[in-house]
N, CA, C and O atoms as a MOPAC input file, in Angstrom:
PM7 MOZYME 1SCF
protein

 N     58.23800 1    18.61100 1    25.84500 1
 C     57.29600 1    17.96900 1    25.95200 1
 C     55.79700 1    18.89300 1    27.26500 1
 O     56.00900 1    19.94200 1    27.87200 1
 N     55.07300 1    18.45300 1    27.30400 1
 C     53.76900 1    19.25500 1    27.41400 1
 C     53.88600 1    19.12900 1    28.68700 1
 O     55.08800 1    19.13800 1    28.42200 1
 N     53.82700 1    18.98600 1    30.17300 1
 C     53.00900 1    18.82300 1    31.51500 1
 C     52.00400 1    18.78200 1    31.85300 1
 O     51.56000 1    19.07600 1    32.96300 1
 N     51.32700 1    18.30100 1    30.68900 1
 C     50.11300 1    17.75200 1    30.85200 1
 C     50.14900 1    16.66400 1    31.18700 1
 O     49.42100 1    16.37300 1    32.13600 1
 N     50.95100 1    15.64100 1    30.60800 1
 C     50.88500 1    14.44100 1    30.94400 1
 C     51.42100 1    14.01200 1    31.84600 1
 O     51.84400 1    12.89300 1    31.55700 1
 N     51.76600 1    14.41800 1    33.30600 1
 C     52.63200 1    13.72400 1    33.37700 1
 C     51.43300 1    14.24000 1    35.34200 1
 O     52.02200 1    14.05100 1    36.40600 1
 N     50.18200 1    14.71500 1    35.36800 1
 C     49.23400 1    15.11600 1    36.29700 1
 C     49.30500 1    13.97100 1    36.95800 1
 O     49.32100 1    14.17300 1    38.17200 1
 N     49.37100 1    12.43500 1    36.55400 1
 C     48.00000 1    12.09200 1    36.72600 1
 C     46.93800 1    11.29400 1    36.64600 1
 O     46.33600 1    11.75400 1    35.67500 1
 N     46.44300 1    10.56600 1    36.97000 1
 C     44.96800 1     9.47500 1    36.23300 1
 C     43.91400 1    10.57300 1    36.36900 1
 O     43.79100 1    11.24400 1    37.39300 1
 N     43.28600 1    10.69300 1    35.45800 1
 C     41.13600 1    11.30000 1    34.96800 1
 C     41.07200 1    10.65300 1    36.28000 1
 O     41.64300 1     9.62400 1    36.64100 1
 N     40.00600 1    11.69700 1    37.17100 1
 C     39.19000 1    11.21000 1    38.22400 1
 C     37.29000 1    10.99100 1    37.52900 1
 O     36.66000 1    11.50100 1    36.60100 1
 N     37.24000 1    10.82800 1    37.69900 1
 C     35.75100 1     9.98300 1    36.44600 1
 C     35.00600 1    11.34600 1    37.14300 1
 O     35.45100 1    12.06100 1    38.04000 1
 N     33.64200 1    11.45800 1    36.37000 1
 C     32.77000 1    12.75300 1    36.13300 1
 C     31.67100 1    11.25600 1    36.33600 1
 O     31.67000 1    10.21800 1    35.67500 1
 N     30.76500 1    11.68200 1    37.55800 1
 C     29.42900 1    10.99500 1    37.38900 1
 C     28.40700 1    11.64100 1    36.11400 1
 O     27.59700 1    12.52000 1    36.40800 1
 N     28.50100 1    11.21200 1    34.91000 1
 C     27.57400 1    11.97900 1    34.33700 1
 C     26.07800 1    11.07300 1    34.88500 1
 O     25.95000 1     9.94000 1    35.34900 1
 N     24.81900 1    12.45500 1    34.49900 1
 C     23.52600 1    12.47700 1    34.75500 1
 C     22.84700 1    11.36000 1    33.66100 1
 O     23.16200 1    11.49300 1    32.47900 1
 N     21.94400 1    10.29200 1    34.03300 1
 C     21.54600 1    10.19100 1    32.89400 1
 C     20.71100 1    10.56000 1    31.91900 1
 O     20.03400 1    11.56000 1    32.16100 1
 N     20.61800 1    10.22400 1    31.25500 1
 C     19.45900 1    11.34400 1    30.06800 1
 C     17.93900 1    11.05000 1    31.13400 1
 O     17.71700 1    10.20300 1    31.99900 1
 N     17.24100 1    11.99600 1    30.66900 1
 C     16.11300 1    11.84300 1    31.58900 1
 C     14.77800 1    10.65600 1    30.29900 1
 O     14.38700 1    10.60600 1    29.13200 1
 N     14.67400 1    10.20200 1    31.16300 1
 C     13.85400 1     8.70300 1    30.53900 1
 C     13.00200 1     9.54700 1    29.04600 1
 O     13.43600 1    10.66700 1    28.77800 1
 N     12.03100 1     9.07800 1    28.29200 1
 C     11.85600 1     9.42800 1    27.10600 1
 C     10.56800 1     9.79300 1    27.52200 1
 O     10.07700 1     9.14100 1    28.44300 1
 N      9.70000 1    11.03200 1    26.84600 1
 C      8.00300 1    11.13000 1    27.62200 1
 C      7.26800 1    10.35300 1    26.96700 1
 O      7.50200 1     9.96400 1    25.82300 1
 N      6.22100 1    10.03600 1    27.71200 1
 C      5.30000 1     8.37400 1    27.50100 1
 C      3.90200 1     9.73100 1    26.74900 1
 O      3.30200 1    10.73800 1    27.12300 1
 N      4.01700 1     8.83600 1    25.52600 1
 C      2.90300 1     8.96400 1    24.58200 1
 C      1.62100 1     9.73600 1    24.76800 1
 O      0.78500 1     9.02700 1    24.20800 1
 N      0.93600 1    10.92100 1    25.30000 1
 C     -0.84100 1    10.48600 1    25.30600 1
 C     -1.71300 1     9.25500 1    24.74000 1
 O     -1.46500 1     8.90200 1    23.58700 1
 N     -2.64000 1     8.62400 1    25.40500 1
 C     -3.76200 1     7.81500 1    23.85300 1
 C     -3.36400 1     8.46600 1    23.17600 1
 O     -2.39700 1     8.32900 1    22.42600 1
 N     -4.16400 1     9.43500 1    23.34800 1
 C     -4.81800 1    10.42400 1    22.09400 1
 C     -2.83100 1    10.60900 1    20.67600 1
 O     -2.56900 1    11.07400 1    19.56700 1
 N     -2.26100 1    10.05300 1    21.54400 1
 C     -0.79500 1    10.52600 1    20.17500 1
 C     -0.55500 1     9.55500 1    20.02900 1
 O      0.24100 1     9.65300 1    19.09600 1
 N     -0.66700 1     8.03900 1    20.36500 1
 C     -0.56200 1     6.86100 1    20.47900 1
 C     -1.83900 1     6.54600 1    19.24900 1
 O     -1.51000 1     5.98600 1    18.20400 1
 N     -2.72800 1     6.80000 1    19.39500 1
 C     -3.89800 1     6.14700 1    18.20500 1
 C     -3.83300 1     7.41500 1    17.07700 1
 O     -4.72200 1     7.36600 1    16.22600 1
 N     -2.53600 1     8.94900 1    16.94300 1
 C     -3.07200 1     9.35100 1    15.43100 1
 C     -1.34000 1     8.32900 1    14.97700 1
 O     -1.06300 1     8.05600 1    13.80900 1
 N     -0.52400 1     7.97500 1    16.05200 1
 C      0.35600 1     7.32300 1    15.37500 1
 C      0.74000 1     6.37300 1    14.50600 1
 O      1.52400 1     6.15500 1    13.58200 1
 N     -0.63500 1     5.59500 1    15.54900 1
 C     -0.71900 1     4.28100 1    14.92800 1
 C     -1.72500 1     4.11500 1    13.58300 1
 O     -1.73200 1     3.34200 1    12.62400 1
 N     -2.63700 1     5.33600 1    14.04900 1
 C     -3.75000 1     5.56600 1    12.15300 1
 C     -3.02900 1     6.05200 1    11.56800 1
 O     -2.87500 1     5.65100 1    10.41500 1
 N     -2.29800 1     7.06000 1    12.02100 1
 C     -0.33100 1     6.80600 1    10.02400 1
 C     -0.44800 1     6.14600 1     9.45400 1
 O     -1.07900 1     5.87100 1     8.43300 1
 N      1.14700 1     5.21000 1    11.01500 1
 C      1.42700 1     4.23300 1     9.99600 1
 C      0.11800 1     2.97900 1     9.45700 1
 O      0.25000 1     2.25300 1     8.47200 1
 N     -0.89100 1     2.98900 1    10.23000 1
 C     -1.79300 1     2.65400 1     9.25400 1
 C     -2.47300 1     2.83400 1     7.66900 1
 O     -3.23800 1     2.07400 1     7.07500 1
 N     -1.95700 1     3.97100 1     7.29300 1
 C     -2.91500 1     4.57300 1     6.74500 1
 C     -1.50400 1     4.41200 1     5.61700 1
 O     -1.76000 1     3.97000 1     4.49800 1
 N     -0.90300 1     4.56400 1     5.75500 1
 C      0.83300 1     4.71600 1     5.04000 1
 C      0.90400 1     2.83600 1     4.97300 1
 O      1.03600 1     2.54400 1     3.78400 1
 N      0.87100 1     1.93400 1     5.58400 1
 C      0.26800 1     1.35000 1     5.10500 1
 C     -0.93800 1     0.42400 1     3.99800 1
 O     -0.89200 1    -0.41000 1     3.09400 1
 N     -2.06900 1     1.29300 1     4.85100 1
 C     -3.06700 1     0.90400 1     3.44900 1
 C     -2.36800 1     0.96000 1     1.89200 1
 O     -2.39700 1     0.11800 1     0.99400 1
 N     -1.65300 1     2.46600 1     1.96000 1
 C     -1.46700 1     3.31300 1     0.76900 1
 C     -0.73600 1     2.21400 1     0.09300 1
 O     -1.26500 1     1.49600 1    -0.75600 1
 N     -0.10200 1     2.15500 1     0.29700 1
 C      1.06100 1     0.83500 1    -0.89200 1
 C      0.84900 1    -0.02000 1    -0.81300 1
 O      1.35500 1    -0.75400 1    -1.66100 1
 N      0.04100 1    -0.60000 1     0.12300 1
 C     -0.56400 1    -2.11300 1    -0.52100 1
 C     -1.23600 1    -1.80400 1    -1.72100 1
 O     -0.91700 1    -2.33900 1    -2.78200 1
 N     -2.05600 1    -1.05800 1    -1.63600 1
 C     -2.63300 1    -0.29700 1    -2.58900 1
 C     -2.35800 1    -0.01400 1    -4.27300 1
 O     -2.83400 1     0.03000 1    -5.40700 1
 N     -0.91000 1     0.16400 1    -3.20600 1
 C     -0.26100 1     1.01800 1    -4.70500 1
 C      0.36600 1    -0.59200 1    -5.18000 1
 O      1.34000 1    -0.72900 1    -5.92100 1
 N      0.07100 1    -1.02000 1    -4.95600 1
 C      1.05700 1    -2.83300 1    -5.09600 1
 C     -0.48100 1    -3.84200 1    -5.97200 1
 O     -0.75600 1    -4.21100 1    -7.11400 1
 N     -1.21200 1    -3.93900 1    -4.38000 1
 C     -2.46300 1    -4.54500 1    -4.96800 1
 C     -3.86900 1    -4.61100 1    -6.17000 1
 O     -4.62400 1    -5.38000 1    -6.76400 1
 N     -3.53500 1    -3.25900 1    -5.97700 1
 C     -4.63600 1    -3.01000 1    -7.10500 1
 C     -4.25700 1    -3.19100 1    -8.57600 1
 O     -4.93800 1    -3.91200 1    -9.30600 1
 N     -3.20100 1    -2.55700 1    -9.00200 1
 C     -1.91600 1    -3.51200 1    -9.94200 1
 C     -1.83800 1    -4.68200 1   -10.27900 1
 O     -1.17200 1    -5.00200 1   -11.26300 1
 N     -2.35100 1    -5.37200 1    -9.70300 1
 C     -2.14300 1    -6.80900 1    -9.23200 1
 C     -3.22900 1    -7.49600 1   -10.30600 1
 O     -3.28800 1    -8.11600 1   -11.36800 1
 N     -4.30000 1    -6.74100 1    -8.89500 1
 C     -5.49800 1    -7.33200 1    -9.49800 1
 C     -6.56700 1    -6.71600 1   -11.17200 1
 O     -7.37400 1    -7.31100 1   -11.88600 1
 N     -6.28700 1    -6.00700 1   -11.18300 1
 C     -6.01400 1    -5.47800 1   -12.69900 1
 C     -5.65100 1    -5.98400 1   -13.15600 1
 O     -6.65500 1    -6.52000 1   -13.62400 1
 N     -4.49900 1    -6.69600 1   -13.80600 1
 C     -3.28600 1    -7.36000 1   -14.60500 1
 C     -4.57600 1    -8.99400 1   -14.74200 1
 O     -5.05700 1    -9.58600 1   -15.70800 1
 N     -4.68600 1    -9.16200 1   -13.32900 1
 C     -5.27300 1   -10.91200 1   -13.45200 1
 C     -6.85400 1   -10.71800 1   -13.35200 1
 O     -7.54500 1   -11.57000 1   -12.79300 1
 N     -7.26000 1    -9.85800 1   -13.77100 1
 C     -8.30400 1    -9.76800 1   -14.75500 1
 C     -8.28300 1   -10.07900 1   -15.81400 1
 O     -8.66400 1   -11.13500 1   -16.31900 1
 N     -7.41700 1    -8.36600 1   -16.69300 1
 C     -7.65700 1    -8.66400 1   -17.68300 1
 C     -7.00200 1   -10.62800 1   -18.52300 1
 O     -7.37200 1   -11.26900 1   -19.50700 1
 N     -6.10000 1   -10.83300 1   -17.59700 1
 C     -5.40200 1   -11.83300 1   -17.88700 1
 C     -6.22700 1   -13.25300 1   -17.38100 1
 O     -5.38800 1   -14.15200 1   -17.43600 1
 N     -7.09500 1   -13.62000 1   -17.07000 1
 C     -8.20700 1   -14.73500 1   -17.17800 1
 C     -9.42800 1   -14.21600 1   -17.28500 1
 O    -10.22000 1   -14.77600 1   -16.52700 1
 N    -10.09800 1   -12.98200 1   -18.22000 1
 C    -10.99900 1   -12.88800 1   -19.07200 1
 C    -10.64700 1   -12.88500 1   -20.35200 1
 O    -11.55700 1   -12.89500 1   -21.18100 1
 N     -9.04700 1   -12.87000 1   -20.87000 1
 C     -8.11600 1   -13.36100 1   -22.21100 1
 C     -8.28300 1   -14.94800 1   -21.82700 1
 O     -8.87300 1   -15.84100 1   -22.43400 1
 N     -7.91200 1   -14.95900 1   -21.20500 1
 C     -7.69300 1   -17.12900 1   -20.73100 1
 C     -9.10600 1   -17.61800 1   -20.88300 1
 O     -9.33000 1   -18.64000 1   -21.53200 1
 N    -10.28200 1   -16.77700 1   -20.18600 1
 C    -11.69900 1   -17.35700 1   -20.93800 1
 C    -12.14900 1   -17.47300 1   -21.92300 1
 O    -13.05200 1   -18.20100 1   -22.33600 1
 N    -11.38200 1   -16.56200 1   -22.49000 1
 C    -11.88300 1   -16.37000 1   -24.17300 1
 C    -11.10300 1   -17.38100 1   -25.07300 1
 O    -11.64900 1   -18.03100 1   -25.96400 1
 N     -9.60300 1   -17.46100 1   -24.71800 1
 C     -8.97700 1   -17.94700 1   -25.66400 1
 C     -9.50400 1   -19.72400 1   -25.16600 1
 O     -9.56900 1   -20.59100 1   -26.03700 1
 N     -9.91000 1   -20.10900 1   -23.36600 1
 C    -10.39900 1   -21.52100 1   -23.82700 1
 C    -11.88900 1   -21.45300 1   -24.25200 1
 O    -12.41100 1   -22.55900 1   -24.11600 1
 N    -12.59700 1   -20.66800 1   -24.64400 1
 C    -14.18700 1   -20.98100 1   -25.03900 1
 C    -13.36100 1   -20.95600 1   -27.14300 1
 O    -13.74400 1   -21.54500 1   -28.15300 1
 N    -12.40800 1   -20.16500 1   -26.94600 1
 C    -11.54000 1   -20.17600 1   -29.19000 1
 C    -12.64900 1   -19.51900 1   -29.03900 1
 O    -13.63700 1   -20.07200 1   -29.52300 1
 N    -12.85500 1   -18.24500 1   -28.38500 1
 C    -13.66800 1   -16.74500 1   -29.35400 1
 C    -12.14300 1   -15.64400 1   -29.03500 1
 O    -11.00100 1   -15.80800 1   -28.60500 1
 N    -13.01700 1   -14.46300 1   -29.57000 1
 C    -12.58300 1   -13.31100 1   -29.09700 1
 C    -13.12400 1   -12.03500 1   -28.54300 1
 O    -14.32400 1   -12.28000 1   -28.66200 1
 N    -13.06700 1   -10.88400 1   -28.03700 1
 C    -13.39300 1   -10.59900 1   -27.64300 1
 C    -14.82100 1    -9.26700 1   -28.84000 1
 O    -15.74300 1    -8.47800 1   -28.63300 1
 N    -14.09100 1    -9.82300 1   -29.91800 1
 C    -14.92400 1    -9.15300 1   -31.21600 1
 C    -15.88800 1    -9.66700 1   -31.35500 1
 O    -17.01300 1    -9.24900 1   -31.62500 1
 N    -15.30100 1   -11.09800 1   -31.08300 1
 C    -16.51300 1   -12.09700 1   -32.12200 1
 C    -17.64700 1   -12.21700 1   -31.07000 1
 O    -18.80700 1   -12.54400 1   -31.32000 1
 N    -17.15100 1   -11.91200 1   -29.89800 1
 C    -18.92500 1   -11.77700 1   -28.51800 1
 C    -19.43400 1   -10.67200 1   -29.05400 1
 O    -20.47500 1   -10.74900 1   -29.70600 1
 N    -18.72600 1    -9.36200 1   -28.85100 1
 C    -19.04100 1    -8.34500 1   -30.04700 1
 C    -20.54300 1    -8.61900 1   -30.76700 1
 O    -21.73000 1    -8.76000 1   -30.47200 1
 N    -19.87200 1    -8.60000 1   -31.62100 1
 C    -20.57800 1    -9.02600 1   -32.87200 1
 C    -21.61900 1   -10.24600 1   -32.83000 1
 O    -22.13400 1   -10.47100 1   -33.92500 1
 N    -21.93000 1   -10.88000 1   -32.02700 1
 C    -22.90000 1   -12.08300 1   -31.82600 1
 C    -23.97900 1   -11.12600 1   -30.92300 1
 O    -25.20300 1   -11.22700 1   -30.84700 1
 N    -22.81700 1    -9.90600 1   -30.09900 1
 C    -24.07400 1    -9.49600 1   -29.00900 1
 C    -25.04600 1    -8.59800 1   -29.71400 1
 O    -26.09800 1    -8.25900 1   -29.17200 1
 N    -24.58500 1    -8.07400 1   -31.34400 1
 C    -25.24800 1    -6.84800 1   -32.21100 1
 C    -26.26900 1    -8.23700 1   -32.45100 1
 O    -27.46600 1    -8.26100 1   -32.16300 1
 N    -25.70200 1    -9.06200 1   -32.88300 1
 C    -26.82500 1    -9.52100 1   -34.10200 1
 C    -28.13700 1   -10.09000 1   -32.96300 1
 O    -29.32200 1   -10.37300 1   -33.13700 1
 N    -27.33800 1   -10.08200 1   -31.90400 1
 C    -29.18900 1   -10.46200 1   -31.10900 1
 C    -29.38400 1    -9.23900 1   -31.03500 1
 O    -29.51200 1    -8.55800 1   -32.05200 1
 N    -29.42000 1    -8.92600 1   -30.27900 1
 C    -30.12000 1    -6.87500 1   -30.48300 1
 C    -30.47300 1    -6.64100 1   -31.56900 1
 O    -31.34600 1    -5.78000 1   -31.45800 1
 N    -30.25400 1    -7.01200 1   -33.12100 1
 C    -30.88900 1    -6.45500 1   -34.01600 1
 C    -32.06800 1    -7.38800 1   -34.48800 1
 O    -32.90800 1    -7.02100 1   -35.30900 1
 N    -32.04300 1    -9.11800 1   -33.65800 1
 C    -33.17400 1   -10.03100 1   -34.22200 1
 C    -34.01000 1    -9.33600 1   -33.20200 1
 O    -35.02100 1    -8.81400 1   -33.67400 1
 N    -33.81100 1    -9.18700 1   -31.75600 1
 C    -34.76700 1    -8.45700 1   -30.40600 1
 C    -35.50300 1    -7.27100 1   -31.11500 1
 O    -36.71300 1    -7.11000 1   -31.27300 1
 N    -34.42500 1    -6.46500 1   -31.50900 1
 C    -35.28300 1    -5.19100 1   -33.07100 1
 C    -36.20400 1    -5.45800 1   -34.05100 1
 O    -37.28200 1    -4.90500 1   -34.26700 1
 N    -35.56200 1    -6.53400 1   -34.72900 1
 C    -36.64600 1    -7.04100 1   -35.37500 1
 C    -38.52200 1    -7.71000 1   -34.90600 1
 O    -39.61800 1    -7.48900 1   -35.42000 1
 N    -38.08100 1    -8.56200 1   -33.71400 1
 C    -38.48100 1    -9.25900 1   -33.20100 1
 C    -40.11500 1    -7.96900 1   -32.86500 1
 O    -41.25500 1    -8.17200 1   -33.28200 1
 N    -39.77700 1    -7.09000 1   -32.25900 1
 C    -40.82800 1    -5.82000 1   -31.45600 1
 C    -41.33000 1    -5.29400 1   -32.22000 1
 O    -42.10400 1    -4.38000 1   -31.93400 1

């Protein structure tokens, strides 16, 4: 057996407290806030822009369905109006 087993209890060692974290300067705090805000805005944009585009598309499609027409028919009617205006001039 090992003789270290019978040496007695260990004495507590005083551990030095870890140094407190350095406080950031105002400029560094502002940089960190700005960086996190930009990341958040970028993520929000990647989510919201497609949702807005789909919403506009669905709104236009629903409007055409409600009016009982289609974009092709509206375009044809606009071209007829343009032709009539050109004849008048």
